[in-house]
Structure formats: structure tokens, C-alpha cells
Tab-separated table of C-alpha atoms and ligand atoms in Angstrom:
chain	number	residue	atom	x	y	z
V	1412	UNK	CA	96.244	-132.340	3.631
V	1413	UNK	CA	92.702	-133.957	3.277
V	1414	UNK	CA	91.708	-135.638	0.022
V	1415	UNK	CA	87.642	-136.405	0.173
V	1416	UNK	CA	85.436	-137.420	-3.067
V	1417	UNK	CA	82.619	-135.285	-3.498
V	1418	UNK	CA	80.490	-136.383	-6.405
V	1419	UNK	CA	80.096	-139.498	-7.471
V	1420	UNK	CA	83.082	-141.420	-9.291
V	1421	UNK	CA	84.499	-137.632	-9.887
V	1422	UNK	CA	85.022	-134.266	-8.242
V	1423	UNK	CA	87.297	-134.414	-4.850
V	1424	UNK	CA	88.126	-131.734	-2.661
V	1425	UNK	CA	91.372	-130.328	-0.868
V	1426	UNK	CA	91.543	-128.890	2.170
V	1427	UNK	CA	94.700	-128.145	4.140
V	1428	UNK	CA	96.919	-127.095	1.909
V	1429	UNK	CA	98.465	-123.896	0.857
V	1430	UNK	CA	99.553	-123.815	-2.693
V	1431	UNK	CA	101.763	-121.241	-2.561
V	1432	UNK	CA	104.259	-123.321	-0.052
V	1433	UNK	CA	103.078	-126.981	-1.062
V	1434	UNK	CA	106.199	-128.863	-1.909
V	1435	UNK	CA	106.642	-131.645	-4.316
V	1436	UNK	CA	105.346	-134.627	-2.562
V	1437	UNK	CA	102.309	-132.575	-1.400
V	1438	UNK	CA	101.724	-131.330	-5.238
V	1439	UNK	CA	102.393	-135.110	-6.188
V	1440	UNK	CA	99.159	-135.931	-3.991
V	1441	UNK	CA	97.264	-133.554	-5.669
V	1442	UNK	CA	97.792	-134.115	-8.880
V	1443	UNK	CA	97.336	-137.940	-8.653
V	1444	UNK	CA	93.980	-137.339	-7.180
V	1445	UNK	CA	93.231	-135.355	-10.041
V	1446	UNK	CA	94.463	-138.472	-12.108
V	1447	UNK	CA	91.909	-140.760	-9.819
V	1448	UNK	CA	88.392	-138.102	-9.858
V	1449	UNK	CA	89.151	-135.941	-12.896
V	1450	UNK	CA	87.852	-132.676	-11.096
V	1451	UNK	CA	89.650	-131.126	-7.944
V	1452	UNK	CA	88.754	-128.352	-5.938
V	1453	UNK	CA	91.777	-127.074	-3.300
V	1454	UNK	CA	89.968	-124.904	-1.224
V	1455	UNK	CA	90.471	-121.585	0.897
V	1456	UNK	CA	93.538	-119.993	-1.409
V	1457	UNK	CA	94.253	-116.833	-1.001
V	1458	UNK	CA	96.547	-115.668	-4.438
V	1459	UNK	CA	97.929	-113.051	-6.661
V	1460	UNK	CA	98.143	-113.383	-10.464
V	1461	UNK	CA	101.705	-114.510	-9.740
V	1462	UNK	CA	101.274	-117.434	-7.406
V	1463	UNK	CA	98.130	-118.530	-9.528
V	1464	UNK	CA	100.419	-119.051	-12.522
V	1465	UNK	CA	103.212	-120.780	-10.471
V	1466	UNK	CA	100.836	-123.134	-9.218
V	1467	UNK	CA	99.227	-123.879	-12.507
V	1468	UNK	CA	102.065	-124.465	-14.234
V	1469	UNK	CA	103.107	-126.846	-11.654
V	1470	UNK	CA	100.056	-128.976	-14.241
V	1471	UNK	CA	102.469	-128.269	-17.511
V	1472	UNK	CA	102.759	-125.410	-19.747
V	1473	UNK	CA	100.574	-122.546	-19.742
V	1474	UNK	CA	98.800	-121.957	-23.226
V	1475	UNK	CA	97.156	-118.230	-23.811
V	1476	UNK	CA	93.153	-118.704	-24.543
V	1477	UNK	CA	92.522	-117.363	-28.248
V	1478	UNK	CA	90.117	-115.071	-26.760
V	1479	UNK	CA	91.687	-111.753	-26.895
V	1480	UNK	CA	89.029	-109.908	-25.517
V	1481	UNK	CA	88.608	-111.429	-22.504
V	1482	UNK	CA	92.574	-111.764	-21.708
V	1483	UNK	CA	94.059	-110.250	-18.601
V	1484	UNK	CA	95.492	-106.920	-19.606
V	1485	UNK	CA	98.878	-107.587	-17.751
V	1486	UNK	CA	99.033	-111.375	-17.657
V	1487	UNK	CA	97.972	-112.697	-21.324
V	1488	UNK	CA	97.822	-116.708	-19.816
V	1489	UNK	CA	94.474	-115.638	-17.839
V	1490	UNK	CA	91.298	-115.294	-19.142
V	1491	UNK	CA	88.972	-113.469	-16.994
V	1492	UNK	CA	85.816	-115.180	-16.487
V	1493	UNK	CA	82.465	-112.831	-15.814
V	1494	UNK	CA	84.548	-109.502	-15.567
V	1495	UNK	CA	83.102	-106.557	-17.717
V	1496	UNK	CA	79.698	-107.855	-18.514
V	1497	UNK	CA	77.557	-104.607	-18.182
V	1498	UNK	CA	78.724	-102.378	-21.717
V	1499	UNK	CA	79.018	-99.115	-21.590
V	1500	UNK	CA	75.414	-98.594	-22.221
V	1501	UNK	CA	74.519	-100.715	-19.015
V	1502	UNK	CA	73.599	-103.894	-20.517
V	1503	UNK	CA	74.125	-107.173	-19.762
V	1504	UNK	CA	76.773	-108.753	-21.917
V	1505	UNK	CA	75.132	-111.979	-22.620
V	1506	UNK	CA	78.536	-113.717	-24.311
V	1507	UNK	CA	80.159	-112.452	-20.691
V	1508	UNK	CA	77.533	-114.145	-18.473
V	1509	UNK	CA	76.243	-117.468	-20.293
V	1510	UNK	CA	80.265	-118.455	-21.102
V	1511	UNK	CA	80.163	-121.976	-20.976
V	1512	UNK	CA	76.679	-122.755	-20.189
V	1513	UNK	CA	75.596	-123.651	-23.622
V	1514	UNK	CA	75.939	-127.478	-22.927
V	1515	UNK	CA	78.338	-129.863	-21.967
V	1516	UNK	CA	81.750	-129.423	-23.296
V	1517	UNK	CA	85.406	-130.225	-23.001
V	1518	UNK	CA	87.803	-126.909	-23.827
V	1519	UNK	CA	90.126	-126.753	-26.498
V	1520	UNK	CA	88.221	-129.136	-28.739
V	1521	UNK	CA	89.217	-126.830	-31.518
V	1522	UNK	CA	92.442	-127.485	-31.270
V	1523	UNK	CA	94.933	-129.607	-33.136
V	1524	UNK	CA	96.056	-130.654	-29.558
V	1525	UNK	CA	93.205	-129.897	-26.799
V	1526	UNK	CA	94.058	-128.411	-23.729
V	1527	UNK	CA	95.013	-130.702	-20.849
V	1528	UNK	CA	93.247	-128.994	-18.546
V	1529	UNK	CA	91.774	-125.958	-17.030
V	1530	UNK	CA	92.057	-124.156	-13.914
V	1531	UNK	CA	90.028	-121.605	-12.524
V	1532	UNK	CA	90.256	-119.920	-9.339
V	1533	UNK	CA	87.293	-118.148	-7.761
V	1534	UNK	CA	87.400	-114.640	-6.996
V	1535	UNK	CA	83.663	-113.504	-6.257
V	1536	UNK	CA	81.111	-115.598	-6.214
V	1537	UNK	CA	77.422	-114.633	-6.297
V	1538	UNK	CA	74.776	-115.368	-3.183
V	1539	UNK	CA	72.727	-118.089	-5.670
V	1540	UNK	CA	73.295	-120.425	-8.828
V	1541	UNK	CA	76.777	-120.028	-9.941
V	1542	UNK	CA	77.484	-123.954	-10.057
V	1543	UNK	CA	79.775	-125.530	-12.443
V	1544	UNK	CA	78.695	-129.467	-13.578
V	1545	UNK	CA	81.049	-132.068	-14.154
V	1546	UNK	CA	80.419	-135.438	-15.603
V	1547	UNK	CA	82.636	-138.274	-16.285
V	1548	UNK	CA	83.838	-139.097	-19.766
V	1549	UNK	CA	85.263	-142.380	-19.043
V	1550	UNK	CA	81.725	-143.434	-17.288
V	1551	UNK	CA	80.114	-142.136	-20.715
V	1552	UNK	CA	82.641	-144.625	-23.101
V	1553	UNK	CA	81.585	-147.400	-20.197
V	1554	UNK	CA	78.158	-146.928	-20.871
V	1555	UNK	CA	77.479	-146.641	-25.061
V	1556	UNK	CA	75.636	-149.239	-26.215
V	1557	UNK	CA	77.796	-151.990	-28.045
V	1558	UNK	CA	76.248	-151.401	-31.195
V	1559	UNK	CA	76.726	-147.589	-31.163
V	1560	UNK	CA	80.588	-148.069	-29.395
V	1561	UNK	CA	81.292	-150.641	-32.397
V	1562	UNK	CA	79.931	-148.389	-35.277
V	1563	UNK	CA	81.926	-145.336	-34.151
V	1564	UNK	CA	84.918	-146.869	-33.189
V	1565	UNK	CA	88.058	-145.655	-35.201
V	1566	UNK	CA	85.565	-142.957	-36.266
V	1567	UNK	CA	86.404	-138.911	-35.820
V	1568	UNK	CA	84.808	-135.662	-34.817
V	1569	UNK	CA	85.494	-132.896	-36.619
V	1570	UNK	CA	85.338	-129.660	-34.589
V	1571	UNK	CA	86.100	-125.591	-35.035
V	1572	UNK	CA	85.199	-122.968	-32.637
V	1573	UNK	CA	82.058	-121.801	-32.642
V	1574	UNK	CA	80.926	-125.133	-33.844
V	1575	UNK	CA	77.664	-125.462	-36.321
V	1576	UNK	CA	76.471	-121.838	-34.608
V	1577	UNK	CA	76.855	-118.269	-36.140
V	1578	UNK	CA	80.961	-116.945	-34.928
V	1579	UNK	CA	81.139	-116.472	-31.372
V	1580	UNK	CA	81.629	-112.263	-30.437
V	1581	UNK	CA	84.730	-114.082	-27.634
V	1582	UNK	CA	86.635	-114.161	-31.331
V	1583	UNK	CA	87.314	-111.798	-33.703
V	1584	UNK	CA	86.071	-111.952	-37.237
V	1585	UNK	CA	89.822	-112.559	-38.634
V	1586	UNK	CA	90.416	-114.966	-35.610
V	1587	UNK	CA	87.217	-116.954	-36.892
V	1588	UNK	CA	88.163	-117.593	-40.293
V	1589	UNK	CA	91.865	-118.649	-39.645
V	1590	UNK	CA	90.238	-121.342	-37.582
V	1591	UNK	CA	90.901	-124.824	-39.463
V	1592	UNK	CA	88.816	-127.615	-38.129
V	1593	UNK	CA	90.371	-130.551	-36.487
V	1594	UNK	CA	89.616	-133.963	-35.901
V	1595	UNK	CA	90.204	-136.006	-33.006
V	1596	UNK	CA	89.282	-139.766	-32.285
V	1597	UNK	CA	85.280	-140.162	-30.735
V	1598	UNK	CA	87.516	-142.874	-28.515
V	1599	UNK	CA	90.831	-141.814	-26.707
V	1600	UNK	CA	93.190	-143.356	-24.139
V	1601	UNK	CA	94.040	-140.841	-21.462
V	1602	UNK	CA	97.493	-140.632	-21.760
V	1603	UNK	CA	98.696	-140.633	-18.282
V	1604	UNK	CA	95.673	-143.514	-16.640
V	1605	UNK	CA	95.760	-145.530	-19.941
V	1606	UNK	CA	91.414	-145.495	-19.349
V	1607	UNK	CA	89.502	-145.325	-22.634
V	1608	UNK	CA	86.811	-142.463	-22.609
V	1609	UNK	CA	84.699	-140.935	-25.125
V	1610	UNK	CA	86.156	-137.596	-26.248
V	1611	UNK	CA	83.097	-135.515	-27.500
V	1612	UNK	CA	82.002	-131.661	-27.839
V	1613	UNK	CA	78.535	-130.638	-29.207
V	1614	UNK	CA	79.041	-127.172	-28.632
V	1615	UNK	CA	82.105	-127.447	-31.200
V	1616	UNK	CA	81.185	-130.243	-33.201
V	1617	UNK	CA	81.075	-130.036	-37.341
V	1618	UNK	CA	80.439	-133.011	-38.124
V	1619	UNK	CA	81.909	-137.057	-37.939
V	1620	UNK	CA	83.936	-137.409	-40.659
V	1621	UNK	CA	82.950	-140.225	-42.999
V	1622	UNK	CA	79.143	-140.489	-42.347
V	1623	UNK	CA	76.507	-139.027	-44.528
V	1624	UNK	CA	75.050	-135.459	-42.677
V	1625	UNK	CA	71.820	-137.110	-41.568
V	1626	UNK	CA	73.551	-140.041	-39.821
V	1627	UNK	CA	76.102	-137.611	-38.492
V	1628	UNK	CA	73.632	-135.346	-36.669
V	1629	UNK	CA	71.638	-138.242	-35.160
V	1630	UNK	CA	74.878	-139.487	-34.290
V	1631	UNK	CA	75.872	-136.467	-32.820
V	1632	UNK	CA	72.510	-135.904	-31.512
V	1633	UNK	CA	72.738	-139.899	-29.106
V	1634	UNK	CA	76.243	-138.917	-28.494
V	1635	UNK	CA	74.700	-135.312	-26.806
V	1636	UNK	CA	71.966	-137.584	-24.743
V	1637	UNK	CA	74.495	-140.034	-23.618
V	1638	UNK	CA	77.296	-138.084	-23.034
V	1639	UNK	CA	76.655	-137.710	-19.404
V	1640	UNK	CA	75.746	-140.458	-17.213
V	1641	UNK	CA	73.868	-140.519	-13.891
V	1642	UNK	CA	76.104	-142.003	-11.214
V	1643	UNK	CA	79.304	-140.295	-12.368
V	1644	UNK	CA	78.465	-136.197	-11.846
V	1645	UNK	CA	79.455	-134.067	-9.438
V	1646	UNK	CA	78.326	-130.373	-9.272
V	1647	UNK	CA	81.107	-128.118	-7.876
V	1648	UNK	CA	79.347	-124.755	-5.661
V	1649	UNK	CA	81.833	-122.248	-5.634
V	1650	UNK	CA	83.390	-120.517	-2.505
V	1651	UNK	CA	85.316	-117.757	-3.211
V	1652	UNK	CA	89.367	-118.646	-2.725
V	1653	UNK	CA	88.147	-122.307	-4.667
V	1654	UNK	CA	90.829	-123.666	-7.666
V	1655	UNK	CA	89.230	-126.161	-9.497
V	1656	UNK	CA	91.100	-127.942	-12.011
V	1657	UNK	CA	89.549	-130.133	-14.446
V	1658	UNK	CA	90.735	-133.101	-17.033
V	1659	UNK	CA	89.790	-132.134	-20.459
V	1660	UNK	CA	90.326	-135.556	-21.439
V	1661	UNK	CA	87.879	-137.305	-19.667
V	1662	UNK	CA	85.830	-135.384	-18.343
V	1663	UNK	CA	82.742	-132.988	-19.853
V	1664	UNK	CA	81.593	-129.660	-17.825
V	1665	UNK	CA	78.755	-127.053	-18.170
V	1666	UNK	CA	78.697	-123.815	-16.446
V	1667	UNK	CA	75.192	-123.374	-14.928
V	1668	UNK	CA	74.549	-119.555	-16.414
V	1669	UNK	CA	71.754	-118.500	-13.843
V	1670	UNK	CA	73.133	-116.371	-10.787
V	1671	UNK	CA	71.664	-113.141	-10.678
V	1672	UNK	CA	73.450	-111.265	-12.869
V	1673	UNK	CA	73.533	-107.604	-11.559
V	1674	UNK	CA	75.915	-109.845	-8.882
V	1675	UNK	CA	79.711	-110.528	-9.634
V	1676	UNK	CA	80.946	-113.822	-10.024
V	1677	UNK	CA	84.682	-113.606	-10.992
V	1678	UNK	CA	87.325	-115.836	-12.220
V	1679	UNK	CA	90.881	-116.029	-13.054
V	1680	UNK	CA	91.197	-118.879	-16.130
V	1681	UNK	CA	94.058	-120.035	-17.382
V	1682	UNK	CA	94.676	-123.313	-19.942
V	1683	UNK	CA	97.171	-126.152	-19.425
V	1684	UNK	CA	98.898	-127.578	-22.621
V	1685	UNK	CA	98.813	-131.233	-23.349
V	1686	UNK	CA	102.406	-131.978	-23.287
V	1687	UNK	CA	105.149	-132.875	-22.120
V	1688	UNK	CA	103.440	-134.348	-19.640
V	1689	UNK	CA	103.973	-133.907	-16.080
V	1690	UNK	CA	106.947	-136.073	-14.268
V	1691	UNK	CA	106.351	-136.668	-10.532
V	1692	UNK	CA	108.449	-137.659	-7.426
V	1693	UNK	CA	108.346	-141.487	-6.442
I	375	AKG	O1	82.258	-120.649	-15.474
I	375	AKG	C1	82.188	-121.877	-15.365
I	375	AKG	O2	81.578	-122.431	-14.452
I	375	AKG	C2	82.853	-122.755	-16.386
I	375	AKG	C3	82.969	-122.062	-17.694
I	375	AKG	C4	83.679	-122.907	-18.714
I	375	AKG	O3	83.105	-123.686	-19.426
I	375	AKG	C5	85.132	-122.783	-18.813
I	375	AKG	O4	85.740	-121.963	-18.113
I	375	AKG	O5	85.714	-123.531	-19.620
I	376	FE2	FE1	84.501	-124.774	-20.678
């Protein structure tokens, strides 16, 4: 097995491995160099629904997306990602092609407990554009200004999906409005590296509790410009047979939305749960 950084401060890659025979010292590897660079790409897999979901879960406890309507029909813990986007009447699907791309985001924000991860493996990939950007949320908490860091600190987001835009057509109108908002720290510690990082999602963002609206949307407004920070991006291009797994606790990621869309670029999604967290081998 080969472990090689990619991007800068984030994003490795894996080549040499088979997933569906890796043991437990090789997964150990892996999932401490997810630990280390946030983002990991094992490349040249060749799976079934089945083996995707063994190896996934090998990350903790699979949690079903509440996205109903883009769930796998036999296997509810995957979401497909870009299948179905022409309707019936031939159009493009707009909610099935920019998913993701709206801005920098970390999944699960909406939730009481936010997703550990997520993991997607590649199943066609389109000839141009396609890319998925990372950026480093402990490299963002590193860089706020001490002012801004000491203002905010002990401060919360609040956050429901959808966010401050109309309900998104991935939910249904019932699913919408049983949607509580939640509010999590702008400052966490990563449970498993003890790093402090700024935990942050305009896409899903309300409002910060405590502050008066106009301070709250410039605040959320810096927070958007300094949420990712040169020197700590990576920008994953996809090869079909890819898994990427990413750290929703530190780490922010933006789907790039422009491949030609009349070409397929298809995914298999699923969502890890926060706890318990993962025990490994010496
Ligand atoms: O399709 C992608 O590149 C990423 C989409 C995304 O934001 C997600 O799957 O959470
Ligand atoms: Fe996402």
C-alpha cells in the first residue's frame, strides 16, 4: 500500500490496496491517514453495493441521507449522486446536477449530531470538470484573526436544511417542516486528533445565536470569505473506481457543478455516523 499527499496540508491518495480483502492493520493505515489529511482517495476499486457498504462501515455506522428521493431503491444507506437528472420531459434536473456546488459546506450540519463523514465512490465520471474541492477547516480556525476568533468564541451557529434559501426539491415539503434547527459550537475539537477547527456551513446557516441579524450576517458573511485558506486545498479529479472519504469535522468541500451535463457522472453516497467512534488495532 502507498500513502502520498496530494494537496496541500490535505487530500492523500491510496494506491495498492483492495478494499474488499484489506485486513485490519491495512484498514488501520488508512484510516489514520484520513486522521492526518482529512480527505482520502483509495484508488482503482472495483465494487458492488455490498462490498461498498462493508467497507464504509469499516468508518462507523452507516446513517440513511434524509433525501428520499435520491435513495438507492434496494439499499436505503446510498444516496445516488447525478443518477436521473434528465425528467421525463428531457430536461435537465438542475437540483440533480448542481448537488453540492452551491458553496463550501460540511454535510450533516443540520443535524443534532453531524455526520462523521462521507464516502463516495465513483462510478462514471465525465471527460471534463467534474472536480470536487476540499479545504482544510483546521487551517481556517489557524488563520481567523484574533479579534474575530475571540469575539466568536463560545459562540453558536444555528443551522436547518435548506438554510436561509427557499426548501430544497432533495426534501419533501413534510420532511422540511419537521426540520428543527440545531446549533453547534463555531469552534470544535475533533474528537479523535484533539485539533481545534472552525466548524461552519453557509449553505445551512440561520443565523449565530446571540448576535443582533446585521452583525450575524456580516459575521456569517467574513466567516464565508475566510473559511477556506490558500495553502491548505486540495482539488480531488475523479477516476472512475475512486472512494473518497472526507472528515466532516474539519474539513469544508464544494462540488464543482460544470461537466457537461448531457455526460454521466455517477456516484454511490453513503453517510458515516459520528459515534461510537472507531477502535483500531495497536
Ligand atoms: O459531487 C460532489 O463532488 C460532492 C457533492 C457533495 O457535496 C456531497 O456529496 O456531499
Ligand atoms: Fe456535501
Amino acid at each position: 500500500m502507498e500513502i502520498r499527499l496530494l494537496g496541500e496540508k490535505i487530500g492523500a491518495e491510496i494506491t495498492g490496496v483492495d478494499v474488499r480483502t484489506l485486513d485490519d492493520a491495512g484498514f488501520a493505515r488508512i484510516y489514520r491517514a484520513w486522521l492526518d489529511y482529512n480527505v482520502v482517495c483509495v484508488r482503482g476499486q472495483s465494487l458492488d453495493e455490498e462490498q461498498f457498504l462493508a467497507y464504509s462501515r469499516r468508518f462507523g455506522g452507516l446513517q440513511t441521507h434524509p433525501s428520499k428521493n435520491t435513495r438507492h431503491p434496494d439499499f436505503p444507506e446510498i444516496t445516488l449522486l447525478g443518477h436521473d437528472k434528465f425528467g421525463a420531459d428531457g430536461k435537465l434536473n438542475v437540483t440533480i446536477y448542481r448537488r453540492g456546488s452551491l458553496g463550501f459546506h460540511t454535510d450533516g450540519a443540520y443535524n443534532p449530531e453531524p455526520f462523521k463523514a462521507t464516502q463516495l465512490y465513483a462510478l462514471a465520471i465525465p471527460s471534463r470538470g467534474g472536480d470536487t474541492y476540499f479545504a482544510s477547516a483546521y487551517a481556517a480556525y489557524d488563520a481567523l484573526p484574533d479579534e474575530l476568533r475571540t469575539r466568536l468564541e463560545g459562540r453558536y451557529g444555528v443551522y436547518v436544511y435548506g438554510g436561509r434559501r427557499a426548501p430544497s426539491p432533495l426534501l419533501s415539503a413534510e420532511d422540511h417542516k419537521a426540520k428543527k434547527p440545531v446549533f453547534h459550537p463555531l469552534f470544535r475539537t475533533h474528537p479523535e486528533t484533539g485539533r481545534r477547527s472552525l466548524y461552519f456551513d453557509p449553505v445551512k446557516i440561520l443565523r449565530i445565536e446571540g448576535l443582533e441579524p446585521a452583525e450575524s450576517d456580516a459575521v456569517i458573511e467574513e466567516l464565508t470569505d475566510r473559511m477556506v485558506v490558500e495553502g491548505a486545498r486540495y482539488t480531488h479529479k475523479w477516476a472512475r473506481g475512486d472512494i473518497v472519504i472526507w472528515d466532516n469535522r474539519c474539513s469544508f468541500h464544494k462540488a464543482a457543478g460544470d461537466y457537461p451535463p448531457e455526460e454521466d457522472r455517477l456516484h454511490w453516497r453513503v453517510s458515516i455516523r459520528p459515534y461510537p467512534l472507531v477502535q483500531l488495532a495497536a
